[in-house]
Amino acid sequence: MPDFKQQILEFRSSVTDILKVCFRPKRYQQEQANREHNQHLKAHWSPEPIEVEELIYERWEEPSTFSSEPDNDNFIVFIDHAQDIEWLTKPKSDPNGDQAKAISHAEAIGSRRCKQLPEDQILELRRILGQAITCAIQGHIEESYKLSKNAESFLRARSIEQSRRWTLNSAHLFVVVISFVVLWATMKKAPEALSYLGSSLSQFTLLSATLGGVLGAYLSLIQKSSSGVCDSAAGIQLHRIEAFTKISSGALLGFVALMLSQSDFAPEVLNTLNDVDGYSVFILGFASGFIERLIPRMISNYSETLKS
């Protein structure tokens, strides 16, 4: 059975190579060159089972030319197939105190979550950190910390960009979906609800308030995405949930604001809203969705009025 599985894997690999030769010859040539280079590096670092995806730096001298100075030890820094940074020294030796701190600092930045980023950006991050580790091994401690700081800034900037991309994509999607839901609910269910509440408001007035809340929440979400306070390390699902929650709550806040304006205890400026002044109804709903604390403050003032 193991032999059969191995034959299947070899067959799949052969078919893949044939397809690459036919349709992507340049990529096939590059992969073949990488395989040959990988075998060459393995010969240097045997018996270590290294798998090099991209070489950052290698210093290699034949054992007969070794100097007694530890700084002349061979070492290699590379990115493996899992896109992690690896490094080896030969003969094996532990870095001194400053070198170890600089290497640990770079590795700590590399351990942060970045799988949510595009592959080319992950590789760029790994290259910067690989150069930081190379400088640390060579004794250039200050330059190593500088490169690690650049890598940290790069990761932060790319994470904010990815977070903003997810937020905007989710906002564009949900503003359309929720607007259609609000429109359907207003046309189909609003008459029964308004009749139950004993309100003389029209469907258009209710639609103006709720759609205003949706658009207000949508623009608030876009503004927040530009502030750079989000982090894509939280994952795309949290961004989608946040966008859906904010935009749907905008519709709810617009509806609550309209109902509050019809109360006998509402402020005079709100109590005058009616079907004729549809513009003000829309602006009230928009402000309710855009300014998240507006309705809670209005409800708080409303409660104080009832108590008095």
CSV table of C-alpha atoms in Angstrom, one decimal:
chain,number,residue,atom,x,y,z
A,1,MET,CA,0.0,0.0,0.0
A,2,PRO,CA,2.7,2.6,0.8
A,3,ASP,CA,4.4,1.7,-2.6
A,4,PHE,CA,1.1,2.3,-4.4
A,5,LYS,CA,0.6,5.7,-2.7
A,6,GLN,CA,4.1,6.7,-3.6
A,7,GLN,CA,3.4,5.7,-7.2
A,8,ILE,CA,0.3,7.8,-7.2
A,9,LEU,CA,2.2,10.8,-5.8
A,10,GLU,CA,4.9,10.4,-8.4
A,11,PHE,CA,2.3,10.2,-11.2
A,12,ARG,CA,0.6,13.3,-10.0
A,13,SER,CA,3.9,15.1,-9.8
A,14,SER,CA,4.8,14.0,-13.4
A,15,VAL,CA,1.4,15.2,-14.7
A,16,THR,CA,1.8,18.5,-12.9
A,17,ASP,CA,5.3,19.0,-14.5
A,18,ILE,CA,4.0,18.2,-17.9
A,19,LEU,CA,1.2,20.7,-17.6
A,20,LYS,CA,3.6,23.4,-16.4
A,21,VAL,CA,6.0,22.6,-19.3
A,22,CYS,CA,3.1,23.1,-21.7
A,23,PHE,CA,1.3,26.1,-20.2
A,24,ARG,CA,3.8,27.8,-17.8
A,25,PRO,CA,7.3,27.0,-19.0
A,26,LYS,CA,9.0,29.9,-17.2
A,27,ARG,CA,7.6,28.8,-13.9
A,28,TYR,CA,8.7,25.2,-14.5
A,29,GLN,CA,12.2,26.3,-15.3
A,30,GLN,CA,12.3,28.5,-12.2
A,31,GLU,CA,11.1,25.6,-10.0
A,32,GLN,CA,13.7,23.2,-11.6
A,33,ALA,CA,16.4,25.7,-10.8
A,34,ASN,CA,15.2,26.1,-7.3
A,35,ARG,CA,15.2,22.3,-6.8
A,36,GLU,CA,18.8,22.0,-8.1
A,37,HIS,CA,19.9,24.9,-5.8
A,38,ASN,CA,18.1,23.2,-2.9
A,39,GLN,CA,20.0,20.0,-3.5
A,40,HIS,CA,23.2,21.9,-3.6
A,41,LEU,CA,22.4,23.6,-0.3
A,42,LYS,CA,21.4,20.2,1.3
A,43,ALA,CA,24.8,18.9,0.4
A,44,HIS,CA,26.4,21.7,2.4
A,45,TRP,CA,24.2,21.3,5.5
A,46,SER,CA,23.8,17.5,5.6
A,47,PRO,CA,22.6,15.8,7.8
A,48,GLU,CA,20.3,18.7,8.6
A,49,PRO,CA,17.0,18.2,6.7
A,50,ILE,CA,16.6,21.7,5.3
A,51,GLU,CA,14.1,22.6,2.7
A,52,VAL,CA,14.9,26.0,1.1
A,53,GLU,CA,12.1,27.9,-0.6
A,54,GLU,CA,14.1,31.1,-0.8
A,55,LEU,CA,17.7,31.7,0.2
A,56,ILE,CA,18.4,34.9,2.2
A,57,TYR,CA,22.1,34.4,2.9
A,58,GLU,CA,24.7,31.7,3.0
A,59,ARG,CA,28.3,31.8,4.1
A,60,TRP,CA,30.0,28.6,3.3
A,61,GLU,CA,33.7,27.7,3.3
A,62,GLU,CA,35.0,24.2,3.1
A,63,PRO,CA,35.9,22.8,6.6
A,64,SER,CA,39.6,22.8,5.7
A,65,THR,CA,39.6,26.6,5.4
A,66,PHE,CA,37.9,27.2,8.8
A,67,SER,CA,39.5,29.9,10.9
A,68,SER,CA,39.9,29.6,14.6
A,69,GLU,CA,37.7,32.8,14.9
A,70,PRO,CA,34.1,32.0,15.7
A,71,ASP,CA,33.0,34.8,13.4
A,72,ASN,CA,34.1,32.8,10.4
A,73,ASP,CA,31.7,29.9,11.1
A,74,ASN,CA,29.5,28.9,8.2
A,75,PHE,CA,25.8,29.9,8.5
A,76,ILE,CA,22.7,30.0,6.4
A,77,VAL,CA,19.5,32.0,6.7
A,78,PHE,CA,16.5,31.0,4.5
A,79,ILE,CA,12.8,30.8,4.1
A,80,ASP,CA,11.4,27.3,4.1
A,81,HIS,CA,8.3,25.9,2.3
A,82,ALA,CA,6.0,26.9,5.2
A,83,GLN,CA,7.2,30.5,4.7
A,84,ASP,CA,9.0,30.5,8.0
A,85,ILE,CA,12.5,31.9,8.6
A,86,GLU,CA,15.2,29.3,9.5
A,87,TRP,CA,18.9,29.7,10.2
A,88,LEU,CA,21.7,27.3,11.0
A,89,THR,CA,25.4,27.5,11.9
A,90,LYS,CA,28.1,25.0,11.2
A,91,PRO,CA,29.9,24.0,13.4
A,92,LYS,CA,26.9,24.5,15.7
A,93,SER,CA,27.4,27.3,18.1
A,94,ASP,CA,25.2,29.6,20.2
A,95,PRO,CA,25.2,33.3,19.4
A,96,ASN,CA,26.6,35.6,22.0
A,97,GLY,CA,24.4,37.7,24.3
A,98,ASP,CA,23.8,40.7,21.9
A,99,GLN,CA,23.4,38.5,18.9
A,100,ALA,CA,20.9,36.2,20.7
A,101,LYS,CA,18.8,39.2,21.7
A,102,ALA,CA,18.8,40.7,18.2
A,103,ILE,CA,17.8,37.3,16.7
A,104,SER,CA,15.1,36.7,19.3
A,105,HIS,CA,13.7,40.2,18.6
A,106,ALA,CA,13.5,39.4,14.9
A,107,GLU,CA,12.0,36.0,15.5
A,108,ALA,CA,9.4,37.5,17.9
A,109,ILE,CA,8.2,39.8,15.1
A,110,GLY,CA,8.2,36.9,12.7
A,111,SER,CA,6.0,34.9,15.0
A,112,ARG,CA,3.1,37.4,14.8
A,113,ARG,CA,0.1,36.4,12.8
A,114,CYS,CA,0.5,37.4,9.1
A,115,LYS,CA,-1.2,34.5,7.2
A,116,GLN,CA,-4.1,36.9,6.4
A,117,LEU,CA,-1.8,38.9,4.2
A,118,PRO,CA,-1.2,38.2,0.5
A,119,GLU,CA,1.6,35.8,-0.2
A,120,ASP,CA,3.9,38.3,-1.8
A,121,GLN,CA,3.6,40.6,1.3
A,122,ILE,CA,4.4,37.7,3.6
A,123,LEU,CA,7.5,36.9,1.6
A,124,GLU,CA,8.6,40.5,1.7
A,125,LEU,CA,8.2,40.6,5.5
A,126,ARG,CA,10.2,37.3,5.8
A,127,ARG,CA,13.0,38.8,3.6
A,128,ILE,CA,13.4,41.8,5.9
A,129,LEU,CA,13.4,39.7,9.0
A,130,GLY,CA,15.9,37.3,7.3
A,131,GLN,CA,18.2,40.1,6.7
A,132,ALA,CA,17.9,41.2,10.3
A,133,ILE,CA,18.9,37.8,11.5
A,134,THR,CA,21.8,37.8,9.0
A,135,CYS,CA,23.1,41.1,10.4
A,136,ALA,CA,22.7,39.8,13.9
A,137,ILE,CA,24.8,36.7,13.2
A,138,GLN,CA,27.4,38.8,11.5
A,139,GLY,CA,27.6,41.0,14.5
A,140,HIS,CA,25.9,44.1,13.1
A,141,ILE,CA,23.5,44.4,16.0
A,142,GLU,CA,22.4,48.0,15.5
A,143,GLU,CA,21.5,47.3,11.8
A,144,SER,CA,19.7,44.2,12.9
A,145,TYR,CA,17.4,46.1,15.2
A,146,LYS,CA,16.8,48.7,12.6
A,147,LEU,CA,15.7,46.1,10.1
A,148,SER,CA,13.5,44.4,12.7
A,149,LYS,CA,11.8,47.8,13.4
A,150,ASN,CA,11.3,48.2,9.6
A,151,ALA,CA,9.7,44.8,9.5
A,152,GLU,CA,7.4,45.6,12.4
A,153,SER,CA,6.3,48.8,10.7
A,154,PHE,CA,5.8,47.0,7.4
A,155,LEU,CA,3.6,44.3,9.1
A,156,ARG,CA,1.5,47.0,10.9
A,157,ALA,CA,0.9,49.0,7.7
A,158,ARG,CA,0.0,45.9,5.7
A,159,SER,CA,-2.3,44.7,8.5
A,160,ILE,CA,-4.2,48.0,8.5
A,161,GLU,CA,-4.5,47.9,4.7
A,162,GLN,CA,-5.9,44.4,4.8
A,163,SER,CA,-8.3,45.3,7.6
A,164,ARG,CA,-9.5,48.3,5.7
A,165,ARG,CA,-10.0,46.2,2.6
A,166,TRP,CA,-12.1,43.7,4.5
A,167,THR,CA,-14.2,46.4,6.2
A,168,LEU,CA,-14.9,48.3,3.0
A,169,ASN,CA,-15.8,45.2,1.0
A,170,SER,CA,-18.2,44.1,3.8
A,171,ALA,CA,-19.7,47.5,4.1
A,172,HIS,CA,-20.4,47.8,0.4
A,173,LEU,CA,-22.0,44.4,0.4
A,174,PHE,CA,-24.2,44.8,3.5
A,175,VAL,CA,-25.4,48.3,2.7
A,176,VAL,CA,-27.0,46.9,-0.4
A,177,VAL,CA,-28.4,43.8,1.2
A,178,ILE,CA,-29.8,45.5,4.3
A,179,SER,CA,-31.2,48.4,2.2
A,180,PHE,CA,-33.2,45.8,0.1
A,181,VAL,CA,-34.4,44.1,3.3
A,182,VAL,CA,-35.5,47.5,4.8
A,183,LEU,CA,-37.3,48.4,1.5
A,184,TRP,CA,-39.0,45.0,1.4
A,185,ALA,CA,-40.0,45.2,5.1
A,186,THR,CA,-41.3,48.7,4.8
A,187,MET,CA,-43.4,47.9,1.7
A,188,LYS,CA,-44.8,44.6,3.0
A,189,LYS,CA,-44.9,44.9,6.8
A,190,ALA,CA,-45.0,48.6,7.6
A,191,PRO,CA,-48.7,49.1,7.2
A,192,GLU,CA,-49.6,46.5,9.8
A,193,ALA,CA,-46.9,47.8,12.2
A,194,LEU,CA,-48.0,51.4,11.8
A,195,SER,CA,-51.7,50.4,12.2
A,196,TYR,CA,-50.8,48.5,15.4
A,197,LEU,CA,-49.0,51.5,16.8
A,198,GLY,CA,-51.9,53.8,15.9
A,199,SER,CA,-49.5,56.0,14.0
A,200,SER,CA,-50.5,58.2,11.0
A,201,LEU,CA,-47.0,58.1,9.5
A,202,SER,CA,-46.7,56.9,5.9
A,203,GLN,CA,-44.5,54.2,4.6
A,204,PHE,CA,-42.3,56.7,2.9
A,205,THR,CA,-41.6,58.5,6.2
A,206,LEU,CA,-40.6,55.2,7.8
A,207,LEU,CA,-38.5,54.2,4.8
A,208,SER,CA,-36.7,57.6,4.9
A,209,ALA,CA,-35.8,57.2,8.6
A,210,THR,CA,-34.6,53.6,8.3
A,211,LEU,CA,-32.7,54.1,5.1
A,212,GLY,CA,-31.2,57.3,6.5
A,213,GLY,CA,-29.9,55.2,9.5
A,214,VAL,CA,-28.4,52.6,7.1
A,215,LEU,CA,-26.6,55.2,5.1
A,216,GLY,CA,-25.4,57.0,8.2
A,217,ALA,CA,-24.0,53.8,9.7
A,218,TYR,CA,-22.4,53.0,6.3
A,219,LEU,CA,-20.5,56.3,6.1
A,220,SER,CA,-19.5,56.0,9.8
A,221,LEU,CA,-18.0,52.6,9.1
A,222,ILE,CA,-16.1,53.9,6.1
A,223,GLN,CA,-14.8,56.8,8.2
A,224,LYS,CA,-13.7,54.4,10.9
A,225,SER,CA,-11.8,52.2,8.4
A,226,SER,CA,-9.7,55.2,7.4
A,227,SER,CA,-8.6,55.8,11.0
A,228,GLY,CA,-6.2,52.9,11.1
A,229,VAL,CA,-7.4,51.5,14.4
A,230,CYS,CA,-8.3,48.1,13.1
A,231,ASP,CA,-6.0,45.1,12.8
A,232,SER,CA,-6.5,42.3,10.2
A,233,ALA,CA,-5.0,39.8,12.7
A,234,ALA,CA,-8.5,39.6,14.2
A,235,GLY,CA,-9.6,37.7,11.1
A,236,ILE,CA,-12.1,38.5,8.3
A,237,GLN,CA,-15.1,37.0,10.1
A,238,LEU,CA,-14.9,39.7,12.8
A,239,HIS,CA,-14.8,42.4,10.2
A,240,ARG,CA,-17.9,41.0,8.5
A,241,ILE,CA,-19.8,40.7,11.8
A,242,GLU,CA,-18.8,44.3,12.7
A,243,ALA,CA,-20.0,45.7,9.4
A,244,PHE,CA,-23.3,43.7,9.4
A,245,THR,CA,-24.0,44.7,13.1
A,246,LYS,CA,-23.2,48.4,12.6
A,247,ILE,CA,-25.3,48.8,9.4
A,248,SER,CA,-28.2,46.8,10.6
A,249,SER,CA,-28.2,48.7,13.9
A,250,GLY,CA,-28.3,51.9,11.8
A,251,ALA,CA,-31.6,50.9,10.4
A,252,LEU,CA,-32.9,50.1,13.9
A,253,LEU,CA,-31.6,53.4,15.3
A,254,GLY,CA,-33.3,55.3,12.5
A,255,PHE,CA,-36.6,53.6,13.3
A,256,VAL,CA,-36.2,54.3,17.1
A,257,ALA,CA,-35.4,57.9,16.4
A,258,LEU,CA,-38.6,58.3,14.3
A,259,MET,CA,-40.7,56.7,17.0
A,260,LEU,CA,-39.2,58.9,19.6
A,261,SER,CA,-39.9,62.0,17.6
A,262,GLN,CA,-43.6,61.1,17.6
A,263,SER,CA,-43.8,60.8,21.4
A,264,ASP,CA,-45.6,63.5,23.4
A,265,PHE,CA,-42.4,63.9,25.5
A,266,ALA,CA,-40.0,64.3,22.6
A,267,PRO,CA,-38.1,67.6,22.3
A,268,GLU,CA,-40.1,70.3,20.4
A,269,VAL,CA,-37.8,70.3,17.5
A,270,LEU,CA,-38.4,66.6,17.0
A,271,ASN,CA,-42.0,66.6,17.8
A,272,THR,CA,-42.8,68.8,14.8
A,273,LEU,CA,-41.5,66.1,12.3
A,274,ASN,CA,-44.3,64.8,10.1
A,275,ASP,CA,-44.9,63.3,6.7
A,276,VAL,CA,-44.5,66.6,4.9
A,277,ASP,CA,-41.0,67.2,6.1
A,278,GLY,CA,-39.4,64.0,4.7
A,279,TYR,CA,-36.0,65.7,4.4
A,280,SER,CA,-35.8,66.2,8.2
A,281,VAL,CA,-36.9,62.7,8.8
A,282,PHE,CA,-34.1,61.4,6.6
A,283,ILE,CA,-31.5,63.6,8.3
A,284,LEU,CA,-32.7,62.4,11.7
A,285,GLY,CA,-32.3,58.8,10.6
A,286,PHE,CA,-28.9,59.5,9.1
A,287,ALA,CA,-27.6,61.3,12.2
A,288,SER,CA,-28.9,58.4,14.3
A,289,GLY,CA,-26.9,55.9,12.3
A,290,PHE,CA,-23.8,58.0,11.9
A,291,ILE,CA,-23.5,59.2,15.5
A,292,GLU,CA,-23.8,56.0,17.5
A,293,ARG,CA,-24.4,57.8,20.9
A,294,LEU,CA,-27.2,60.1,19.6
A,295,ILE,CA,-30.1,57.8,20.2
A,296,PRO,CA,-28.9,56.6,23.7
A,297,ARG,CA,-28.6,60.2,24.7
A,298,MET,CA,-32.0,61.0,23.4
A,299,ILE,CA,-33.5,58.0,25.2
A,300,SER,CA,-31.7,59.1,28.4
A,301,ASN,CA,-33.2,62.6,28.1
A,302,TYR,CA,-36.5,61.0,27.3
A,303,SER,CA,-36.4,59.0,30.6
A,304,GLU,CA,-35.5,62.0,32.6
A,305,THR,CA,-38.5,63.8,31.2
A,306,LEU,CA,-40.8,61.0,32.1
A,307,LYS,CA,-39.4,60.9,35.7
A,308,SER,CA,-40.0,64.7,36.1
